[in-house]
Short mmCIF file of C-alpha atoms in Angstrom, two decimals:
data_model
loop_
_atom_site.label_atom_id
_atom_site.label_comp_id
_atom_site.label_asym_id
_atom_site.label_seq_id
_atom_site.Cartn_x
_atom_site.Cartn_y
_atom_site.Cartn_z
CA UNK A 912 59.11 -70.03 -46.87
CA UNK A 913 62.99 -69.34 -46.82
CA UNK A 914 64.59 -66.70 -49.15
CA UNK A 915 60.85 -64.93 -50.23
CA UNK A 916 61.44 -61.27 -51.37
CA UNK A 917 59.23 -59.22 -53.30
CA UNK A 918 61.50 -60.03 -56.63
CA UNK A 919 62.41 -63.33 -55.61
CA UNK A 920 59.18 -65.49 -54.60
CA UNK A 921 58.13 -69.25 -55.24
CA UNK A 922 56.33 -68.20 -58.03
CA UNK A 923 56.54 -66.81 -60.66
CA UNK A 924 54.67 -63.33 -60.05
CA UNK A 925 51.88 -62.16 -62.79
CA UNK A 926 53.82 -59.82 -65.61
CA UNK A 927 52.42 -58.01 -69.33
CA UNK A 928 52.68 -61.01 -71.61
CA UNK A 929 54.96 -59.97 -74.21
CA UNK A 930 52.02 -61.87 -76.66
CA UNK A 931 49.38 -59.56 -75.22
CA UNK A 932 47.56 -62.60 -73.88
CA UNK A 933 47.76 -62.24 -70.43
CA UNK A 934 45.35 -60.06 -67.96
CA UNK A 935 47.49 -58.21 -67.23
CA UNK A 936 49.14 -56.89 -70.66
CA UNK A 937 45.48 -56.27 -70.71
CA UNK A 938 44.90 -54.36 -68.14
CA UNK A 939 48.32 -52.32 -68.70
CA UNK A 940 47.63 -51.68 -72.10
CA UNK A 941 44.02 -50.92 -72.27
CA UNK A 942 42.60 -50.75 -68.46
CA UNK A 943 44.70 -48.78 -66.63
CA UNK A 944 45.43 -46.06 -69.03
CA UNK A 945 42.37 -46.13 -69.38
CA UNK A 946 41.45 -45.52 -65.82
CA UNK A 947 44.62 -42.72 -65.66
CA UNK A 948 42.78 -41.06 -68.72
CA UNK A 949 39.27 -40.82 -67.02
CA UNK A 950 41.65 -38.80 -63.55
CA UNK A 951 42.92 -36.31 -66.34
CA UNK A 952 39.65 -35.57 -68.01
CA UNK A 953 37.69 -35.68 -64.87
CA UNK A 954 40.64 -32.96 -63.22
CA UNK A 955 40.70 -31.20 -66.18
CA UNK A 956 37.03 -30.11 -65.37
CA UNK A 957 37.06 -29.67 -61.98
CA UNK A 958 40.45 -27.17 -63.00
CA UNK A 959 37.59 -24.63 -65.29
CA UNK A 960 35.13 -24.35 -62.29
CA UNK A 961 36.80 -22.86 -60.07
CA UNK A 962 37.84 -19.59 -59.98
CA UNK A 963 40.74 -18.52 -58.36
CA UNK A 964 43.46 -18.07 -61.13
CA UNK A 965 46.27 -19.82 -59.23
CA UNK A 966 44.56 -22.21 -58.73
CA UNK A 967 44.23 -22.81 -62.12
CA UNK A 968 47.50 -22.39 -63.39
CA UNK A 969 48.34 -25.50 -61.42
CA UNK A 970 45.83 -27.28 -62.00
CA UNK A 971 46.77 -27.02 -65.83
CA UNK A 972 51.01 -28.51 -64.86
CA UNK A 973 49.36 -31.27 -61.83
CA UNK A 974 47.61 -32.22 -65.64
CA UNK A 975 50.91 -32.07 -66.53
CA UNK A 976 52.57 -34.11 -65.11
CA UNK A 977 49.14 -36.83 -64.93
CA UNK A 978 49.95 -36.70 -68.88
CA UNK A 979 53.95 -37.43 -68.36
CA UNK A 980 52.84 -39.85 -66.13
CA UNK A 981 50.59 -41.95 -68.51
CA UNK A 982 52.86 -41.09 -71.16
CA UNK A 983 55.97 -42.98 -69.24
CA UNK A 984 53.37 -45.89 -68.85
CA UNK A 985 52.30 -46.94 -72.62
CA UNK A 986 55.78 -46.61 -73.48
CA UNK A 987 57.49 -48.96 -71.07
CA UNK A 988 59.66 -46.11 -68.94
CA UNK A 989 61.64 -46.94 -66.02
CA UNK A 990 59.40 -46.35 -62.76
CA UNK A 991 61.15 -43.78 -61.69
CA UNK A 992 61.26 -42.90 -57.50
CA UNK A 993 58.16 -40.81 -55.99
CA UNK A 994 58.61 -37.23 -55.15
CA UNK A 995 58.33 -36.55 -51.58
CA UNK A 996 55.37 -35.32 -50.34
CA UNK A 997 55.26 -35.41 -46.91
CA UNK A 998 52.92 -37.89 -45.99
CA UNK A 999 55.36 -39.86 -44.40
CA UNK A 1000 55.87 -43.30 -46.25
CA UNK A 1001 58.33 -41.60 -49.48
CA UNK A 1002 61.18 -43.48 -48.32
CA UNK A 1003 60.24 -46.44 -48.12
CA UNK A 1004 58.69 -46.89 -51.33
CA UNK A 1005 61.94 -45.75 -52.37
CA UNK A 1006 64.08 -47.52 -50.48
CA UNK A 1007 61.53 -50.41 -51.24
CA UNK A 1008 61.67 -49.88 -55.68
CA UNK A 1009 65.34 -49.38 -55.52
CA UNK A 1010 66.18 -52.72 -53.21
CA UNK A 1011 63.76 -54.95 -55.71
CA UNK A 1012 62.97 -52.84 -59.05
CA UNK A 1013 65.51 -50.94 -59.70
CA UNK A 1014 65.48 -50.21 -64.04
CA UNK A 1015 62.63 -52.03 -63.66
CA UNK A 1016 59.92 -50.56 -66.27
CA UNK A 1017 55.91 -50.95 -66.17
CA UNK A 1018 56.41 -53.84 -68.70
CA UNK A 1019 58.54 -55.83 -67.01
CA UNK A 1020 57.53 -55.26 -63.15
CA UNK A 1021 54.79 -57.46 -62.28
CA UNK A 1022 52.15 -56.13 -62.35
CA UNK A 1023 51.38 -55.67 -57.81
CA UNK A 1024 54.15 -53.68 -57.76
CA UNK A 1025 53.82 -51.96 -61.23
CA UNK A 1026 49.87 -51.43 -60.02
CA UNK A 1027 50.47 -49.88 -56.99
CA UNK A 1028 52.93 -47.64 -57.52
CA UNK A 1029 50.72 -45.99 -60.03
CA UNK A 1030 48.10 -44.94 -57.48
CA UNK A 1031 50.59 -43.76 -55.27
CA UNK A 1032 52.32 -41.21 -57.37
CA UNK A 1033 49.10 -40.44 -58.85
CA UNK A 1034 48.51 -39.46 -55.04
CA UNK A 1035 52.34 -37.37 -54.54
CA UNK A 1036 51.36 -34.92 -57.90
CA UNK A 1037 47.81 -33.51 -56.05
CA UNK A 1038 49.68 -33.46 -52.42
CA UNK A 1039 53.32 -31.60 -53.33
CA UNK A 1040 50.80 -29.16 -54.68
CA UNK A 1041 49.52 -26.02 -53.59
CA UNK A 1042 45.26 -25.72 -54.17
CA UNK A 1043 44.73 -29.49 -54.92
CA UNK A 1044 46.73 -30.90 -52.19
CA UNK A 1045 43.25 -32.20 -50.36
CA UNK A 1046 41.03 -33.22 -53.96
CA UNK A 1047 40.39 -35.88 -54.58
CA UNK A 1048 40.42 -37.26 -57.90
CA UNK A 1049 37.53 -39.99 -57.55
CA UNK A 1050 35.01 -39.00 -56.08
CA UNK A 1051 32.68 -37.65 -58.24
CA UNK A 1052 33.05 -41.46 -58.99
CA UNK A 1053 32.98 -42.72 -56.55
CA UNK A 1054 29.57 -40.52 -54.78
CA UNK A 1055 27.77 -39.79 -58.34
CA UNK A 1056 27.66 -44.40 -58.35
CA UNK A 1057 26.45 -44.26 -54.88
CA UNK A 1058 23.54 -41.81 -55.15
CA UNK A 1059 21.92 -43.40 -58.21
CA UNK A 1060 21.21 -46.54 -56.62
CA UNK A 1061 19.54 -45.27 -53.33
CA UNK A 1062 16.63 -46.84 -54.09
CA UNK A 1063 18.34 -50.25 -54.42
CA UNK A 1064 20.72 -49.05 -51.27
CA UNK A 1065 17.00 -48.53 -49.41
CA UNK A 1066 16.03 -51.95 -50.02
CA UNK A 1067 18.63 -53.82 -48.95
CA UNK A 1068 18.85 -51.47 -45.79
CA UNK A 1069 15.03 -53.09 -45.17
CA UNK A 1070 16.40 -56.67 -45.92
CA UNK A 1071 19.41 -56.35 -42.83
CA UNK A 1072 17.73 -53.81 -40.81
CA UNK A 1073 14.46 -56.20 -40.39
CA UNK A 1074 16.98 -59.44 -40.41
CA UNK A 1075 18.94 -57.24 -37.46
CA UNK A 1076 16.00 -56.84 -35.79
CA UNK A 1077 14.72 -60.14 -35.63
CA UNK A 1078 17.78 -62.18 -34.81
CA UNK A 1079 18.29 -59.19 -31.91
CA UNK A 1080 14.06 -60.47 -30.48
CA UNK A 1081 15.48 -64.49 -30.98
CA UNK A 1082 19.63 -63.99 -29.68
CA UNK A 1083 18.81 -67.53 -28.04
CA UNK A 1084 18.72 -69.00 -31.81
CA UNK A 1085 21.18 -70.21 -32.96
CA UNK A 1086 19.67 -71.66 -35.76
CA UNK A 1087 18.47 -67.89 -36.53
CA UNK A 1088 21.61 -66.49 -35.33
CA UNK A 1089 23.77 -69.36 -38.33
CA UNK A 1090 21.39 -68.25 -40.84
CA UNK A 1091 21.74 -65.08 -40.62
CA UNK A 1092 25.00 -65.02 -40.60
CA UNK A 1093 25.45 -66.49 -44.14
CA UNK A 1094 23.82 -64.48 -45.66
CA UNK A 1095 25.44 -61.09 -44.17
CA UNK A 1096 28.64 -62.27 -45.02
CA UNK A 1097 27.66 -63.87 -48.95
CA UNK A 1098 26.16 -60.23 -49.16
CA UNK A 1099 29.21 -58.14 -48.17
CA UNK A 1100 31.39 -60.76 -50.57
CA UNK A 1101 29.54 -59.93 -53.39
CA UNK A 1102 29.23 -56.03 -52.76
CA UNK A 1103 32.99 -56.34 -53.69
CA UNK A 1104 31.58 -56.67 -57.45
CA UNK A 1105 30.54 -53.36 -58.07
CA UNK A 1106 34.63 -52.28 -58.20
CA UNK A 1107 34.70 -48.79 -59.94
CA UNK A 1108 38.31 -49.67 -60.70
CA UNK A 1109 37.89 -52.87 -62.89
CA UNK A 1110 34.49 -51.46 -64.32
CA UNK A 1111 35.43 -48.17 -64.42
CA UNK A 1112 31.81 -47.25 -67.07
CA UNK A 1113 29.83 -49.59 -64.98
CA UNK A 1114 25.85 -47.98 -65.73
CA UNK A 1115 23.10 -47.56 -63.38
CA UNK A 1116 21.43 -50.42 -65.18
CA UNK A 1117 25.12 -53.02 -64.82
CA UNK A 1118 24.58 -51.73 -61.29
CA UNK A 1119 21.54 -52.17 -60.63
CA UNK A 1120 21.28 -55.67 -62.15
CA UNK A 1121 24.39 -56.49 -59.96
CA UNK A 1122 22.97 -55.45 -57.20
CA UNK A 1123 19.89 -57.23 -57.06
CA UNK A 1124 21.64 -60.84 -58.19
CA UNK A 1125 22.89 -59.97 -54.08
CA UNK A 1126 20.61 -59.37 -52.92
CA UNK A 1127 18.77 -62.79 -53.96
CA UNK A 1128 21.74 -65.30 -53.47
CA UNK A 1129 21.79 -66.16 -56.96
CA UNK A 1130 25.28 -65.52 -57.34
CA UNK A 1131 26.05 -68.12 -54.21
CA UNK A 1132 26.23 -71.26 -56.89
CA UNK A 1133 29.50 -69.26 -58.26
CA UNK A 1134 31.40 -69.62 -55.27
CA UNK A 1135 35.13 -70.76 -56.12
CA UNK A 1136 35.72 -71.80 -52.35
CA UNK A 1137 33.67 -71.76 -49.92
CA UNK A 1138 35.02 -71.37 -45.72
CA UNK A 1139 31.56 -70.18 -44.47
CA UNK A 1140 30.25 -73.29 -42.06
CA UNK A 1141 34.04 -72.58 -40.41
CA UNK A 1142 33.84 -68.15 -40.38
CA UNK A 1143 31.25 -69.22 -38.80
CA UNK A 1144 32.41 -71.83 -36.43
CA UNK A 1145 35.32 -68.90 -35.24
CA UNK A 1146 32.57 -66.37 -34.98
CA UNK A 1147 29.90 -67.82 -32.53
CA UNK A 1148 32.46 -68.38 -30.42
CA UNK A 1149 33.55 -65.02 -30.46
CA UNK A 1150 31.13 -62.40 -27.34
CA UNK A 1151 31.47 -58.71 -27.27
CA UNK A 1152 35.71 -58.79 -29.20
CA UNK A 1153 36.69 -57.10 -32.06
CA UNK A 1154 36.27 -57.44 -35.11
CA UNK A 1155 38.79 -55.28 -37.92
CA UNK A 1156 37.61 -55.30 -41.52
CA UNK A 1157 40.09 -53.76 -43.38
CA UNK A 1158 38.08 -52.44 -46.35
CA UNK A 1159 38.27 -51.98 -50.45
CA UNK A 1160 35.32 -50.47 -52.62
CA UNK A 1161 33.51 -46.95 -51.51
CA UNK A 1162 29.43 -46.96 -51.50
CA UNK A 1163 27.26 -49.97 -52.00
CA UNK A 1164 30.04 -52.47 -51.51
CA UNK A 1165 30.80 -50.34 -48.20
CA UNK A 1166 27.27 -50.47 -47.22
CA UNK A 1167 27.70 -54.30 -47.81
CA UNK A 1168 30.20 -54.05 -44.65
CA UNK A 1169 28.91 -51.32 -42.35
CA UNK A 1170 25.37 -53.39 -42.33
CA UNK A 1171 27.59 -56.60 -41.56
CA UNK A 1172 28.94 -54.46 -39.01
CA UNK A 1173 26.16 -53.32 -37.53
CA UNK A 1174 24.07 -56.74 -37.80
CA UNK A 1175 27.38 -58.69 -35.76
CA UNK A 1176 27.03 -55.85 -32.53
CA UNK A 1177 23.60 -55.47 -32.02
CA UNK A 1178 23.77 -60.18 -32.41
CA UNK A 1179 27.07 -58.67 -29.19
CA UNK A 1180 29.09 -61.13 -31.22
CA UNK A 1181 31.60 -57.53 -31.30
CA UNK A 1182 32.01 -55.32 -28.66
CA UNK A 1183 34.93 -53.34 -31.42
CA UNK A 1184 34.78 -53.45 -34.85
CA UNK A 1185 37.68 -51.69 -36.40
CA UNK A 1186 37.57 -50.49 -39.87
CA UNK A 1187 41.06 -49.45 -42.04
CA UNK A 1188 40.29 -46.95 -44.70
CA UNK A 1189 42.96 -45.49 -47.08
CA UNK A 1190 44.13 -42.68 -46.32
CA UNK A 1191 44.79 -41.63 -49.61
CA UNK A 1192 42.54 -41.61 -52.67
CA UNK A 1193 43.41 -45.22 -54.50
CA UNK A 1194 42.64 -48.04 -56.71
CA UNK A 1195 39.26 -45.22 -58.29
CA UNK A 1196 36.94 -46.29 -55.23
CA UNK A 1197 38.52 -48.09 -52.59
CA UNK A 1198 36.78 -46.54 -49.46
CA UNK A 1199 39.22 -43.48 -47.65
CA UNK A 1200 38.17 -42.22 -43.72
CA UNK A 1201 35.68 -38.24 -46.20
CA UNK A 1202 34.27 -41.76 -48.46
CA UNK A 1203 33.33 -43.38 -44.89
CA UNK A 1204 31.68 -41.21 -43.37
CA UNK A 1205 30.00 -39.07 -47.05
CA UNK A 1206 27.84 -42.88 -47.01
CA UNK A 1207 26.85 -43.05 -43.13
CA UNK A 1208 25.47 -38.96 -43.06
CA UNK A 1209 23.67 -40.28 -47.05
CA UNK A 1210 22.55 -42.91 -45.06
CA UNK A 1211 20.91 -40.59 -42.21
CA UNK A 1212 20.09 -38.00 -44.38
CA UNK A 1213 19.52 -39.03 -47.78
CA UNK A 1214 18.21 -35.41 -49.82
CA UNK A 1215 20.80 -34.44 -48.62
CA UNK A 1216 23.37 -36.42 -51.32
CA UNK A 1217 20.24 -35.96 -54.12
CA UNK A 1218 18.10 -39.41 -52.99
CA UNK A 1219 15.45 -39.22 -55.43
CA UNK A 1220 13.05 -41.75 -55.84
CA UNK A 1221 12.76 -42.84 -52.06
CA UNK A 1222 9.86 -43.70 -50.22
CA UNK A 1223 8.76 -42.64 -46.74
CA UNK A 1224 9.17 -45.86 -45.67
CA UNK A 1225 12.69 -46.48 -47.04
CA UNK A 1226 13.34 -42.99 -45.72
CA UNK A 1227 12.08 -43.85 -41.79
CA UNK A 1228 14.97 -47.35 -42.04
CA UNK A 1229 17.60 -44.65 -43.60
CA UNK A 1230 17.89 -42.70 -41.44
CA UNK A 1231 17.34 -44.62 -37.70
CA UNK A 1232 20.18 -46.64 -38.93
CA UNK A 1233 22.31 -43.49 -40.73
CA UNK A 1234 21.75 -42.16 -36.53
CA UNK A 1235 22.22 -44.87 -35.26
CA UNK A 1236 25.86 -45.54 -36.74
CA UNK A 1237 27.04 -42.01 -36.00
CA UNK A 1238 26.39 -42.73 -31.83
CA UNK A 1239 29.01 -45.99 -32.67
CA UNK A 1240 31.47 -43.28 -33.87
CA UNK A 1241 30.34 -41.09 -31.53
CA UNK A 1242 31.17 -43.87 -28.80
CA UNK A 1243 33.93 -45.61 -30.36
CA UNK A 1244 32.41 -49.34 -30.75
CA UNK A 1245 33.65 -48.10 -34.30
CA UNK A 1246 36.29 -47.06 -35.32
CA UNK A 1247 38.47 -45.68 -38.28
CA UNK A 1248 42.41 -47.09 -38.44
CA UNK A 1249 43.08 -45.55 -41.96
CA UNK A 1250 47.66 -46.47 -41.30
CA UNK A 1251 49.90 -46.09 -44.08
CA UNK A 1252 50.64 -49.68 -44.25
CA UNK A 1253 47.31 -50.75 -46.71
CA UNK A 1254 48.90 -47.85 -49.41
CA UNK A 1255 52.68 -48.87 -48.99
CA UNK A 1256 54.92 -51.13 -51.22
CA UNK A 1257 54.45 -54.40 -49.28
CA UNK A 1258 52.53 -57.46 -49.67
CA UNK A 1259 50.62 -58.70 -46.22
CA UNK A 1260 53.27 -61.41 -45.52
CA UNK A 1261 55.46 -58.30 -44.97
CA UNK A 1262 53.18 -56.91 -41.73
CA UNK A 1263 55.26 -57.75 -38.43
CA UNK A 1264 57.90 -56.52 -40.04
CA UNK A 1265 56.83 -54.00 -42.23
CA UNK A 1266 53.63 -52.92 -40.34
CA UNK A 1267 54.56 -54.14 -37.14
CA UNK A 1268 52.62 -51.06 -35.11
CA UNK A 1269 48.98 -52.26 -37.72
CA UNK A 1270 50.07 -55.91 -37.04
CA UNK A 1271 50.43 -55.31 -32.96
CA UNK A 1272 46.89 -53.86 -33.48
CA UNK A 1273 45.31 -56.38 -35.35
CA UNK A 1274 47.10 -59.35 -33.11
CA UNK A 1275 43.80 -57.66 -30.85
CA UNK A 1276 40.67 -58.78 -32.90
CA UNK A 1277 39.27 -62.21 -32.75
CA UNK A 1278 39.08 -62.40 -36.53
CA UNK A 1279 40.14 -60.03 -39.46
CA UNK A 1280 38.19 -59.36 -42.76
CA UNK A 1281 39.84 -58.65 -45.68
CA UNK A 1282 37.90 -57.27 -47.93
CA UNK A 1283 38.17 -57.13 -51.72
CA UNK A 1284 40.83 -58.64 -54.83
CA UNK A 1285 43.52 -55.74 -54.47
CA UNK A 1286 43.63 -56.95 -50.48
CA UNK A 1287 43.22 -60.70 -51.76
CA UNK A 1288 45.95 -60.17 -54.12
CA UNK A 1289 47.89 -58.51 -51.26
CA UNK A 1290 47.76 -61.72 -48.78
CA UNK A 1291 48.78 -64.38 -51.34
CA UNK A 1292 50.90 -61.61 -53.10
CA UNK A 1293 49.86 -62.04 -56.34
CA UNK A 1294 51.91 -65.12 -57.51
CA UNK A 1295 51.23 -66.95 -59.85
CA UNK A 1296 50.33 -70.26 -57.34
CA UNK A 1297 48.72 -73.56 -58.05
CA UNK A 1298 45.61 -73.32 -57.38
CA UNK A 1299 45.18 -75.98 -54.85
CA UNK A 1300 47.54 -74.54 -52.43
CA UNK A 1301 46.29 -73.88 -49.31
CA UNK A 1302 45.81 -70.56 -48.80
CA UNK A 1303 47.50 -70.47 -45.39
CA UNK A 1304 50.29 -70.96 -47.20
CA UNK A 1305 49.83 -68.93 -49.89
CA UNK A 1306 49.83 -66.14 -47.24
CA UNK A 1307 52.99 -66.52 -45.70
CA UNK A 1308 53.94 -66.06 -41.61
CA UNK A 1309 51.03 -63.42 -41.06
CA UNK A 1310 49.67 -67.21 -41.19
CA UNK A 1311 52.21 -68.50 -38.11
CA UNK A 1312 52.64 -66.52 -36.08
CA UNK A 1313 50.98 -67.65 -32.49
CA UNK A 1314 48.87 -64.86 -31.76
CA UNK A 1315 47.17 -63.98 -35.57
CA UNK A 1316 44.15 -63.56 -35.63
CA UNK A 1317 41.82 -65.80 -37.39
CA UNK A 1318 41.54 -63.87 -41.07
CA UNK A 1319 39.37 -63.72 -43.84
CA UNK A 1320 39.35 -63.00 -46.94
CA UNK A 1321 35.88 -61.93 -48.92
CA UNK A 1322 36.92 -61.34 -52.38
CA UNK A 1323 34.67 -61.82 -56.10
CA UNK A 1324 38.32 -62.83 -58.98
CA UNK A 1325 39.66 -59.97 -60.96
CA UNK A 1326 43.25 -60.69 -61.25
CA UNK A 1327 44.34 -64.48 -62.01
CA UNK A 1328 46.12 -65.38 -58.58
CA UNK A 1329 44.17 -68.09 -56.36
CA UNK A 1330 44.98 -70.00 -54.37
CA UNK A 1331 42.79 -73.01 -51.74
CA UNK A 1332 40.56 -73.72 -55.19
CA UNK A 1333 39.97 -77.75 -55.22
CA UNK A 1334 41.34 -78.65 -57.93
CA UNK A 1335 37.87 -80.13 -59.17
CA UNK A 1336 36.15 -77.06 -58.78
CA UNK A 1337 38.35 -75.12 -60.72
CA UNK A 1338 38.05 -77.55 -63.51
CA UNK A 1339 35.17 -76.93 -63.76
CA UNK A 1340 34.77 -73.34 -63.45
CA UNK A 1341 38.05 -73.29 -66.31
CA UNK A 1342 35.15 -75.66 -68.57
CA UNK A 1343 32.42 -72.71 -67.31
CA UNK A 1344 34.37 -69.64 -69.01
CA UNK A 1345 38.37 -69.66 -69.55
CA UNK A 1346 38.92 -66.04 -67.68
CA UNK A 1347 37.27 -67.05 -64.66
CA UNK A 1348 39.63 -66.07 -62.16
CA UNK A 1349 40.12 -62.13 -63.36
CA UNK A 1350 36.06 -61.65 -65.04
CA UNK A 1351 34.79 -59.77 -61.27
#
């Protein structure tokens, strides 16, 4: 679209409504300050556990900076330039802020802009510190949530292990191959429900209910737009190719993504899978390199993370899968690329220009799967598109690039921006519940 810019879009961006009536306002007024309060409280507890006097003193300073950030947010102050933390992306962040949103306040700036800015600013506070620069302020929540669901994890892993063995034993059966792929793809989709930035108080009981619905296929009647057959048509033509997965949430969703990659390799579709995690802690539960390796090691050795309630058979399946995944990582069949672009200020229509190195790598792929709500929002730029707008129109230049790979978005909707939904289907969903676009 000619003339597109972050502050000059063809449809309005999501901005907090003055009357408090939209999801953006609710997020800025309630949900996101709650997340920031959790960061402050969890960090305070971590500071109290350290024996270093200097680390305690610095921890108090960092807590003050986090509290200042929260105060600026809730009192609608302007977004200020970020302090350089040595990561390599701050100059671009500050140029973007000055060029497109200079003087913008929290309540006047688009949702996607202020929310990503907040997470990047939290990271600068820690990364500039001496004693806490590698501290992941979301790690405890991510790991505890996964650890508490290990029984459901074992059940899912056993199912996929059996499905993979059936696939490998009958590679010539295209019908069975197709059905297995559909099951794996939809499991990866619905795993996106377990998002701690949307559900920061997600209980273990609620998590297990969500996981049970995923495993049973109960959720599939709730699909707003379903291009599974088109995706399979592409995948079925790929043999020994490359698949990229731009990751979203750690824990149970990451497990679903890893299991999908496991099946793709075993079925001979992919000879290489490239995962794209975040380099810094992001949106509460987004995957970092450390999170990825922690999960693989937790599967290979459940006892090492304090998993309980597993049978001997459960442990055998988990240990076998974990060992296999470490083999794939060590052999370079699976790779992790944590490019800074994913935590940068620009939406994905800017990949060929602002993320040229990343885009050059992605064009070597047969298919790129963008997981989750934030990746979807960055694909369509978080605008108030008419819901029937074709997805390829909403994602812009990357759809038109002749070198582009197949682009797939797997997302449970947690924000009121969406494209590619038939009008009749949208009307049905609005009749069922008015908040369907952001209920998750």
